[in-house]
Amino acid sequence: MIFGRDRQRRDAEPTARPAPRPSLETPRRAPRLPRFAVAATDELGDFAPGPGVGDLRRARLALAEALAPSQPVTSAERFAGRADVLEALIAALEQARAHVVLYGERGIGKTSLVHVLAETAREARYLVLYGSCGAEARFDEMFRSFAQRIPLLYHADIPPTTDEEAHRQTFADLVGPGALDPRELADLFGRIVGTRVILILDEYDRVLDVGFRRNVAELIKNLSDRAARVQLVLTGVAASLEELVGFAPSIRRNLIGLPVGPMDEAGMAEILDRAEAATGLTFGPDARAAILRMAAGSPYVVRLLGSRAAGLALDAERLVVTREDVRAGAEAVLSEWNAGLPRAVQRLLDRPEVQRALPRLIAAARASGTPDGSFSADDVAAEAGTSDTAGLAAELEAFASRIPLFERVETDTGPRYRFRTQGLAQLLGLSAALARLEAHR
Ligand SMILES: Nc1ncnc2c1ncn2[C@@H]1O[C@H](COP(=O)(O)OP(=O)(O)OP(=O)(O)O)[C@@H](O)[C@H]1O
Ligand SMILES: [Mg+2]
Protein backbone atom coordinates (compact mmCIF):
# COMPACT_ATOMS: atom_id res chain seq x y z
CA MET A 1 0.00 0.00 0.00
CA ILE A 2 2.72 2.45 0.92
CA PHE A 3 4.43 1.72 -2.35
CA GLY A 4 1.25 2.66 -4.26
CA ARG A 5 0.82 5.97 -2.43
CA ASP A 6 4.45 6.98 -2.99
CA ARG A 7 4.20 6.33 -6.69
CA GLN A 8 1.10 8.44 -7.01
CA ARG A 9 2.79 11.36 -5.30
CA ARG A 10 5.90 11.08 -7.46
CA ASP A 11 3.80 10.94 -10.60
CA ALA A 12 2.12 14.19 -9.66
CA GLU A 13 5.41 16.08 -9.24
CA PRO A 14 6.62 18.39 -12.02
CA THR A 15 9.58 16.69 -13.65
CA ALA A 16 11.75 19.69 -14.63
CA ARG A 17 12.35 21.11 -11.12
CA PRO A 18 16.05 20.87 -10.07
CA ALA A 19 16.72 18.77 -7.03
CA PRO A 20 17.13 21.00 -3.94
CA ARG A 21 20.71 21.16 -2.67
CA PRO A 22 21.09 19.88 0.88
CA SER A 23 21.92 22.78 3.14
CA LEU A 24 24.90 22.54 5.50
CA GLU A 25 22.94 23.80 8.50
CA THR A 26 20.19 21.23 8.23
CA PRO A 27 21.71 18.00 6.98
CA ARG A 28 19.24 15.81 5.16
CA ARG A 29 18.23 12.68 7.01
CA ALA A 30 15.81 9.92 6.30
CA PRO A 31 12.67 11.22 7.93
CA ARG A 32 11.23 7.94 9.12
CA LEU A 33 14.24 6.18 10.66
CA PRO A 34 13.88 5.56 14.36
CA ARG A 35 15.75 8.05 16.52
CA PHE A 36 16.87 8.22 20.13
CA ALA A 37 14.33 9.96 22.32
CA VAL A 38 16.71 11.26 24.97
CA ALA A 39 20.25 12.69 24.68
CA ALA A 40 23.04 10.60 26.22
CA THR A 41 23.73 13.47 28.60
CA ASP A 42 20.27 12.87 30.09
CA GLU A 43 19.29 16.40 29.05
CA LEU A 44 15.69 16.68 28.16
CA GLY A 45 16.28 19.95 26.25
CA ASP A 46 15.07 20.11 22.69
CA PHE A 47 16.97 17.09 21.53
CA ALA A 48 14.18 14.96 20.20
CA PRO A 49 11.53 16.47 17.97
CA GLY A 50 8.71 13.98 18.61
CA PRO A 51 5.54 14.87 20.43
CA GLY A 52 7.20 17.78 22.23
CA VAL A 53 5.58 16.76 25.51
CA GLY A 54 8.17 17.03 28.25
CA ASP A 55 6.23 14.68 30.51
CA LEU A 56 6.34 11.86 28.00
CA ARG A 57 10.04 12.22 27.48
CA ARG A 58 10.73 12.51 31.16
CA ALA A 59 8.65 9.39 31.77
CA ARG A 60 10.55 7.44 29.12
CA LEU A 61 13.88 8.45 30.54
CA ALA A 62 12.84 7.56 34.08
CA LEU A 63 11.25 4.29 32.95
CA ALA A 64 14.55 2.87 31.77
CA GLU A 65 15.84 3.18 35.32
CA ALA A 66 12.70 2.49 37.28
CA LEU A 67 11.67 -0.80 35.69
CA ALA A 68 14.82 -2.14 34.00
CA PRO A 69 14.07 -5.86 34.15
CA SER A 70 17.62 -7.08 33.76
CA GLN A 71 19.16 -4.98 36.50
CA PRO A 72 19.09 -5.99 40.13
CA VAL A 73 18.01 -3.38 42.62
CA THR A 74 21.07 -1.99 44.33
CA SER A 75 19.62 0.34 46.90
CA ALA A 76 16.96 0.26 49.59
CA GLU A 77 15.10 3.13 47.89
CA ARG A 78 14.11 0.93 44.97
CA PHE A 79 13.69 -2.27 46.92
CA ALA A 80 10.10 -3.46 47.30
CA GLY A 81 8.65 -5.92 49.82
CA ARG A 82 10.78 -8.80 51.12
CA ALA A 83 11.07 -7.38 54.63
CA ASP A 84 10.61 -10.90 56.05
CA VAL A 85 13.50 -12.42 54.10
CA LEU A 86 15.76 -9.50 54.91
CA GLU A 87 14.91 -9.84 58.57
CA ALA A 88 15.66 -13.58 58.53
CA LEU A 89 18.94 -12.88 56.73
CA ILE A 90 20.01 -10.30 59.29
CA ALA A 91 19.02 -12.61 62.16
CA ALA A 92 21.04 -15.48 60.66
CA LEU A 93 24.12 -13.25 60.44
CA GLU A 94 23.78 -11.23 63.61
CA GLN A 95 22.16 -13.59 66.09
CA ALA A 96 23.05 -17.06 64.84
CA ARG A 97 26.44 -15.86 63.52
CA ALA A 98 25.91 -18.40 60.78
CA HIS A 99 26.93 -18.59 57.14
CA VAL A 100 24.00 -18.34 54.77
CA VAL A 101 22.86 -19.82 51.49
CA LEU A 102 20.10 -17.73 49.98
CA TYR A 103 18.35 -19.86 47.40
CA GLY A 104 15.50 -19.48 44.97
CA GLU A 105 14.45 -19.54 41.34
CA ARG A 106 16.09 -17.44 38.64
CA GLY A 107 14.99 -13.82 38.73
CA ILE A 108 13.27 -14.11 42.10
CA GLY A 109 15.42 -11.33 43.62
CA LYS A 110 18.48 -12.89 45.32
CA THR A 111 21.02 -10.43 43.96
CA SER A 112 18.78 -7.51 44.86
CA LEU A 113 18.44 -8.88 48.38
CA VAL A 114 22.17 -9.21 48.94
CA HIS A 115 22.77 -5.68 47.64
CA VAL A 116 20.28 -4.28 50.10
CA LEU A 117 21.70 -6.48 52.84
CA ALA A 118 25.16 -5.06 52.06
CA GLU A 119 23.81 -1.54 52.38
CA THR A 120 22.28 -2.08 55.82
CA ALA A 121 25.25 -4.11 57.06
CA ARG A 122 27.62 -1.29 56.06
CA GLU A 123 25.48 1.12 58.02
CA ALA A 124 26.12 -1.17 61.00
CA ARG A 125 29.88 -0.87 60.28
CA TYR A 126 30.34 -4.34 58.82
CA LEU A 127 32.95 -4.64 56.11
CA VAL A 128 30.92 -6.14 53.26
CA LEU A 129 32.69 -7.47 50.18
CA TYR A 130 30.77 -8.52 47.11
CA GLY A 131 31.94 -11.02 44.50
CA SER A 132 29.93 -12.26 41.55
CA CYS A 133 30.79 -15.80 40.49
CA GLY A 134 30.73 -16.90 36.88
CA ALA A 135 31.07 -20.34 35.38
CA GLU A 136 34.83 -19.81 35.25
CA ALA A 137 35.28 -18.50 38.80
CA ARG A 138 38.49 -19.60 40.52
CA PHE A 139 38.72 -19.99 44.28
CA ASP A 140 42.21 -18.44 44.49
CA GLU A 141 41.35 -15.37 42.47
CA MET A 142 38.10 -14.73 44.23
CA PHE A 143 39.47 -15.00 47.76
CA ARG A 144 42.70 -13.19 46.98
CA SER A 145 40.55 -10.34 45.72
CA PHE A 146 38.55 -10.41 48.96
CA ALA A 147 41.78 -10.40 51.02
CA GLN A 148 42.96 -7.41 49.00
CA ARG A 149 39.99 -5.44 50.19
CA ILE A 150 40.54 -6.12 53.92
CA PRO A 151 42.92 -3.54 55.40
CA LEU A 152 45.74 -5.01 57.48
CA LEU A 153 44.76 -2.61 60.24
CA TYR A 154 42.11 -5.18 61.21
CA HIS A 155 44.81 -7.79 61.92
CA ALA A 156 45.10 -8.71 65.61
CA ASP A 157 48.89 -8.30 65.51
CA ILE A 158 48.90 -4.78 64.08
CA PRO A 159 48.63 -2.07 66.74
CA PRO A 160 46.14 0.66 65.80
CA THR A 161 48.79 3.37 66.15
CA THR A 162 50.99 1.93 63.48
CA ASP A 163 52.95 3.66 60.70
CA GLU A 164 51.63 4.80 57.34
CA GLU A 165 52.87 1.76 55.49
CA ALA A 166 50.55 -0.57 57.42
CA HIS A 167 47.64 1.68 56.50
CA ARG A 168 48.20 0.82 52.88
CA GLN A 169 48.63 -2.93 53.35
CA THR A 170 45.93 -5.53 53.15
CA PHE A 171 45.40 -9.15 54.15
CA ALA A 172 46.46 -10.09 50.61
CA ASP A 173 50.01 -9.09 51.59
CA LEU A 174 50.03 -12.02 54.01
CA VAL A 175 48.86 -14.53 51.42
CA GLY A 176 51.50 -16.28 49.33
CA PRO A 177 51.41 -16.24 45.54
CA GLY A 178 50.48 -19.92 45.03
CA ALA A 179 47.24 -21.82 45.41
CA LEU A 180 45.15 -20.73 48.39
CA ASP A 181 44.45 -23.33 51.00
CA PRO A 182 41.06 -22.92 52.73
CA ARG A 183 42.52 -23.91 56.12
CA GLU A 184 45.31 -21.32 55.93
CA LEU A 185 42.83 -18.75 54.71
CA ALA A 186 40.57 -19.49 57.70
CA ASP A 187 43.60 -19.11 60.01
CA LEU A 188 44.31 -15.74 58.49
CA PHE A 189 40.69 -14.56 58.62
CA GLY A 190 40.58 -15.84 62.21
CA ARG A 191 43.01 -13.01 63.09
CA ILE A 192 40.55 -10.29 62.12
CA VAL A 193 39.61 -7.94 64.97
CA GLY A 194 37.79 -4.61 65.22
CA THR A 195 35.17 -5.36 62.59
CA ARG A 196 33.09 -8.16 61.15
CA VAL A 197 33.38 -9.15 57.53
CA ILE A 198 30.61 -10.42 55.26
CA LEU A 199 31.78 -12.03 52.04
CA ILE A 200 29.02 -12.28 49.45
CA LEU A 201 29.42 -14.89 46.72
CA ASP A 202 26.60 -14.06 44.34
CA GLU A 203 25.54 -16.47 41.58
CA TYR A 204 27.43 -19.21 43.44
CA ASP A 205 25.43 -21.92 41.66
CA ARG A 206 26.98 -20.90 38.33
CA VAL A 207 30.47 -22.01 39.36
CA LEU A 208 31.38 -25.12 37.40
CA ASP A 209 34.57 -26.08 39.23
CA VAL A 210 33.77 -28.69 41.88
CA GLY A 211 37.13 -27.85 43.52
CA PHE A 212 35.89 -24.29 44.13
CA ARG A 213 32.73 -25.52 45.84
CA ARG A 214 34.61 -28.10 47.92
CA ASN A 215 37.04 -25.38 49.05
CA VAL A 216 34.14 -23.13 50.05
CA ALA A 217 32.69 -25.93 52.22
CA GLU A 218 36.12 -26.45 53.79
CA LEU A 219 36.49 -22.72 54.39
CA ILE A 220 33.08 -22.50 56.08
CA LYS A 221 33.98 -25.44 58.30
CA ASN A 222 37.30 -23.90 59.35
CA LEU A 223 35.93 -20.39 59.86
CA SER A 224 33.22 -21.88 62.10
CA ASP A 225 35.74 -23.93 64.10
CA ARG A 226 37.77 -20.77 64.76
CA ALA A 227 34.72 -18.59 65.47
CA ALA A 228 36.25 -16.16 62.97
CA ARG A 229 34.65 -12.76 62.41
CA VAL A 230 34.05 -13.59 58.75
CA GLN A 231 30.74 -14.86 57.43
CA LEU A 232 29.86 -16.03 53.95
CA VAL A 233 26.60 -15.34 52.16
CA LEU A 234 26.09 -17.40 49.02
CA THR A 235 23.24 -17.09 46.54
CA GLY A 236 22.19 -20.03 44.47
CA VAL A 237 19.74 -22.87 44.18
CA ALA A 238 18.68 -25.36 46.85
CA ALA A 239 21.10 -27.93 45.46
CA SER A 240 24.02 -25.61 46.37
CA LEU A 241 23.11 -26.00 50.03
CA GLU A 242 22.73 -29.78 49.85
CA GLU A 243 26.06 -30.12 48.11
CA LEU A 244 27.94 -27.93 50.61
CA VAL A 245 26.63 -30.00 53.52
CA GLY A 246 27.52 -33.14 51.56
CA PHE A 247 31.16 -32.01 51.32
CA ALA A 248 31.44 -31.19 55.03
CA PRO A 249 28.52 -32.59 57.10
CA SER A 250 29.66 -30.84 60.28
CA ILE A 251 28.87 -27.42 58.81
CA ARG A 252 25.14 -28.15 58.96
CA ARG A 253 24.77 -26.31 62.28
CA ASN A 254 26.73 -23.28 61.08
CA LEU A 255 25.03 -22.94 57.72
CA ILE A 256 21.51 -21.59 57.35
CA GLY A 257 19.58 -22.03 54.13
CA LEU A 258 17.08 -19.25 53.49
CA PRO A 259 14.54 -19.77 50.72
CA VAL A 260 13.42 -16.83 48.62
CA GLY A 261 9.93 -17.73 47.43
CA PRO A 262 7.44 -15.92 45.22
CA MET A 263 6.97 -12.25 46.06
CA ASP A 264 3.61 -11.45 47.66
CA GLU A 265 1.04 -9.18 46.01
CA ALA A 266 1.91 -6.23 48.22
CA GLY A 267 5.58 -6.46 47.20
CA MET A 268 4.74 -6.65 43.51
CA ALA A 269 2.30 -3.74 43.81
CA GLU A 270 5.03 -1.74 45.53
CA ILE A 271 7.30 -2.21 42.49
CA LEU A 272 4.61 -0.59 40.34
CA ASP A 273 3.95 2.16 42.92
CA ARG A 274 7.61 3.10 42.91
CA ALA A 275 7.71 3.07 39.12
CA GLU A 276 4.71 5.39 39.04
CA ALA A 277 6.35 7.78 41.48
CA ALA A 278 9.59 7.81 39.49
CA THR A 279 8.06 8.20 36.03
CA GLY A 280 4.77 10.07 36.41
CA LEU A 281 3.04 7.17 34.63
CA THR A 282 -0.10 5.55 36.04
CA PHE A 283 -0.96 1.88 35.75
CA GLY A 284 -4.75 1.72 35.46
CA PRO A 285 -6.43 -0.67 37.93
CA ASP A 286 -7.08 -3.29 35.21
CA ALA A 287 -3.53 -3.03 33.95
CA ARG A 288 -2.16 -3.44 37.45
CA ALA A 289 -4.33 -6.46 38.19
CA ALA A 290 -3.29 -8.07 34.91
CA ILE A 291 0.42 -7.57 35.61
CA LEU A 292 0.19 -8.98 39.13
CA ARG A 293 -1.77 -11.99 37.96
CA MET A 294 0.60 -12.77 35.12
CA ALA A 295 3.76 -12.22 37.14
CA ALA A 296 2.75 -14.89 39.67
CA GLY A 297 5.23 -13.74 42.31
CA SER A 298 8.19 -12.96 40.05
CA PRO A 299 9.54 -9.42 40.51
CA TYR A 300 11.41 -9.91 37.25
CA VAL A 301 8.17 -10.49 35.33
CA VAL A 302 6.50 -7.52 37.07
CA ARG A 303 9.28 -5.31 35.78
CA LEU A 304 9.38 -6.90 32.35
CA LEU A 305 5.64 -6.60 31.73
CA GLY A 306 5.47 -3.22 33.44
CA SER A 307 8.21 -1.73 31.29
CA ARG A 308 6.87 -3.25 28.05
CA ALA A 309 3.34 -2.04 28.71
CA ALA A 310 4.52 1.40 29.80
CA GLY A 311 6.67 1.63 26.65
CA LEU A 312 3.59 0.94 24.51
CA ALA A 313 1.58 3.58 26.37
CA LEU A 314 4.34 6.13 25.80
CA ASP A 315 4.54 5.18 22.11
CA ALA A 316 0.86 6.08 21.94
CA GLU A 317 1.65 9.35 23.76
CA ARG A 318 -0.24 8.33 26.88
CA LEU A 319 0.82 8.49 30.50
CA VAL A 320 -1.82 5.99 31.55
CA VAL A 321 -1.01 2.33 31.00
CA THR A 322 -4.02 0.25 30.02
CA ARG A 323 -4.85 -3.42 30.22
CA GLU A 324 -4.51 -3.60 26.44
CA ASP A 325 -0.91 -2.31 26.74
CA VAL A 326 -0.24 -5.09 29.23
CA ARG A 327 -1.79 -7.71 26.98
CA ALA A 328 0.19 -6.59 23.94
CA GLY A 329 3.38 -6.36 26.02
CA ALA A 330 2.87 -9.87 27.36
CA GLU A 331 2.33 -11.19 23.85
CA ALA A 332 5.60 -9.69 22.70
CA VAL A 333 7.44 -11.11 25.71
CA LEU A 334 5.98 -14.57 25.06
CA SER A 335 7.04 -14.68 21.46
CA GLU A 336 10.56 -13.67 22.44
CA TRP A 337 10.69 -16.35 25.12
CA ASN A 338 9.34 -18.92 22.66
CA ALA A 339 11.98 -18.02 20.13
CA GLY A 340 14.63 -18.36 22.84
CA LEU A 341 13.74 -21.96 23.71
CA PRO A 342 16.15 -24.63 22.49
CA ARG A 343 14.96 -26.20 19.23
CA ALA A 344 14.67 -29.66 20.77
CA VAL A 345 12.32 -28.31 23.45
CA GLN A 346 10.23 -26.46 20.86
CA ARG A 347 9.84 -29.75 18.97
CA LEU A 348 8.80 -31.57 22.14
CA LEU A 349 6.18 -28.93 22.88
CA ASP A 350 4.76 -29.25 19.37
CA ARG A 351 4.05 -32.98 19.77
CA PRO A 352 0.29 -33.69 19.79
CA GLU A 353 0.50 -35.72 23.01
CA VAL A 354 2.21 -32.79 24.74
CA GLN A 355 -0.36 -30.36 23.39
CA ARG A 356 -3.11 -32.61 24.79
CA ALA A 357 -1.38 -32.62 28.18
CA LEU A 358 -0.91 -28.84 28.19
CA PRO A 359 -3.38 -28.14 31.03
CA ARG A 360 -1.42 -30.53 33.30
CA LEU A 361 1.88 -29.04 32.20
CA ILE A 362 0.55 -25.61 33.08
CA ALA A 363 -0.58 -26.93 36.47
CA ALA A 364 2.95 -28.29 36.93
CA ALA A 365 4.34 -24.86 36.02
CA ARG A 366 2.19 -23.29 38.72
CA ALA A 367 3.24 -25.95 41.23
CA SER A 368 6.90 -25.28 40.42
CA GLY A 369 6.87 -21.88 42.14
CA THR A 370 8.82 -23.37 45.07
CA PRO A 371 12.29 -22.06 45.94
CA ASP A 372 13.90 -25.14 44.41
CA GLY A 373 11.43 -25.37 41.53
CA SER A 374 10.38 -28.92 42.43
CA PHE A 375 6.88 -30.39 42.70
CA SER A 376 5.18 -33.71 43.43
CA ALA A 377 2.23 -35.40 41.69
CA ASP A 378 0.03 -34.27 44.60
CA ASP A 379 1.08 -30.64 44.13
CA VAL A 380 0.17 -30.79 40.45
CA ALA A 381 -3.12 -32.57 41.21
CA ALA A 382 -4.03 -29.76 43.60
CA GLU A 383 -3.24 -27.12 40.96
CA ALA A 384 -5.07 -29.03 38.22
CA GLY A 385 -8.06 -29.69 40.49
CA THR A 386 -8.08 -33.40 39.65
CA SER A 387 -8.58 -36.36 41.95
CA ASP A 388 -6.97 -38.86 39.57
CA THR A 389 -3.56 -38.65 41.21
CA ALA A 390 -2.51 -42.06 39.87
CA GLY A 391 -3.20 -41.06 36.27
CA LEU A 392 -1.38 -37.78 36.81
CA ALA A 393 1.61 -39.52 38.40
CA ALA A 394 1.93 -41.75 35.31
CA GLU A 395 1.78 -38.69 33.08
CA LEU A 396 4.48 -36.90 35.09
CA GLU A 397 6.67 -40.01 34.86
CA ALA A 398 6.32 -39.90 31.08
CA PHE A 399 7.48 -36.27 31.14
CA ALA A 400 10.54 -37.35 33.07
CA SER A 401 11.44 -40.20 30.70
CA ARG A 402 9.91 -40.64 27.26
CA ILE A 403 9.25 -36.92 26.77
CA PRO A 404 12.19 -35.37 28.58
CA LEU A 405 10.75 -32.09 29.85
CA PHE A 406 11.24 -32.82 33.57
CA GLU A 407 14.05 -34.15 35.68
CA ARG A 408 13.16 -36.57 38.44
CA VAL A 409 14.34 -35.99 42.02
CA GLU A 410 14.15 -38.91 44.47
CA THR A 411 13.09 -37.90 47.98
CA ASP A 412 12.06 -39.74 51.17
CA THR A 413 8.44 -38.92 50.40
CA GLY A 414 8.51 -40.20 46.82
CA PRO A 415 9.52 -38.71 43.47
CA ARG A 416 9.48 -35.00 42.78
CA TYR A 417 10.01 -33.33 39.42
CA ARG A 418 11.56 -30.17 38.08
CA PHE A 419 11.41 -28.51 34.66
CA ARG A 420 14.67 -29.20 32.83
CA THR A 421 14.66 -26.07 30.71
CA GLN A 422 15.32 -22.78 32.37
CA GLY A 423 12.38 -20.43 31.90
CA LEU A 424 9.92 -23.00 30.51
CA ALA A 425 7.71 -23.01 33.61
CA GLN A 426 7.56 -19.22 33.49
CA LEU A 427 6.68 -19.32 29.80
CA LEU A 428 3.86 -21.83 30.33
CA GLY A 429 2.53 -19.84 33.28
CA LEU A 430 2.58 -16.59 31.35
CA SER A 431 0.94 -18.04 28.27
CA ALA A 432 -1.86 -19.56 30.36
CA ALA A 433 -2.36 -16.25 32.19
CA LEU A 434 -2.44 -14.40 28.88
CA ALA A 435 -5.00 -16.83 27.47
CA ARG A 436 -7.19 -16.21 30.54
CA LEU A 437 -6.81 -12.45 30.15
CA GLU A 438 -7.82 -12.67 26.51
CA ALA A 439 -10.82 -14.87 27.34
CA HIS A 440 -12.11 -12.14 29.67
CA ARG A 441 -11.60 -9.31 27.26
N1 LIG B 1 12.66 -6.50 46.12
C1 LIG B 1 12.65 -6.06 44.87
N2 LIG B 1 12.12 -4.85 44.54
C2 LIG B 1 12.10 -4.42 43.28
N3 LIG B 1 12.56 -5.12 42.23
C3 LIG B 1 13.09 -6.33 42.46
C4 LIG B 1 13.17 -6.86 43.79
N4 LIG B 1 13.75 -8.07 43.74
C5 LIG B 1 14.01 -8.29 42.43
N5 LIG B 1 13.64 -7.25 41.67
C6 LIG B 1 13.80 -7.16 40.20
O1 LIG B 1 13.64 -8.45 39.64
C7 LIG B 1 14.66 -8.72 38.68
C8 LIG B 1 15.47 -9.96 39.12
O2 LIG B 1 16.12 -9.68 40.35
P1 LIG B 1 17.55 -10.24 40.75
O3 LIG B 1 18.53 -10.06 39.66
O4 LIG B 1 17.86 -9.68 42.08
O5 LIG B 1 17.17 -11.80 40.87
P2 LIG B 1 18.12 -13.06 41.05
O6 LIG B 1 17.36 -14.02 41.90
O7 LIG B 1 19.46 -12.64 41.51
O8 LIG B 1 18.21 -13.60 39.56
P3 LIG B 1 19.27 -14.64 38.96
O9 LIG B 1 18.84 -15.97 39.45
O10 LIG B 1 19.09 -14.50 37.48
O11 LIG B 1 20.63 -14.26 39.44
C9 LIG B 1 15.48 -7.45 38.59
O12 LIG B 1 14.99 -6.67 37.54
C10 LIG B 1 15.24 -6.74 39.87
O13 LIG B 1 15.35 -5.36 39.70
MG1 LIG C 1 21.32 -12.90 40.72
PDB file of C-alpha atoms and ligand atoms in Angstrom, residues 106 110-112 202-203 206 235, ligand 2:
ATOM      1  CA  ARG A 106      16.085 -17.445  38.643  1.00  0.00           C
ATOM      2  CA  LYS A 110      18.477 -12.893  45.317  1.00  0.00           C
ATOM      3  CA  THR A 111      21.025 -10.434  43.955  1.00  0.00           C
ATOM      4  CA  SER A 112      18.783  -7.509  44.856  1.00  0.00           C
ATOM      5  CA  ASP A 202      26.600 -14.059  44.344  1.00  0.00           C
ATOM      6  CA  GLU A 203      25.536 -16.474  41.581  1.00  0.00           C
ATOM      7  CA  ARG A 206      26.978 -20.903  38.330  1.00  0.00           C
ATOM      8  CA  THR A 235      23.244 -17.086  46.537  1.00  0.00           C
TER       9      THR A 235
HETATM   10 MG    MG B   2      21.321 -12.899  40.718  1.00  0.00          MG
END
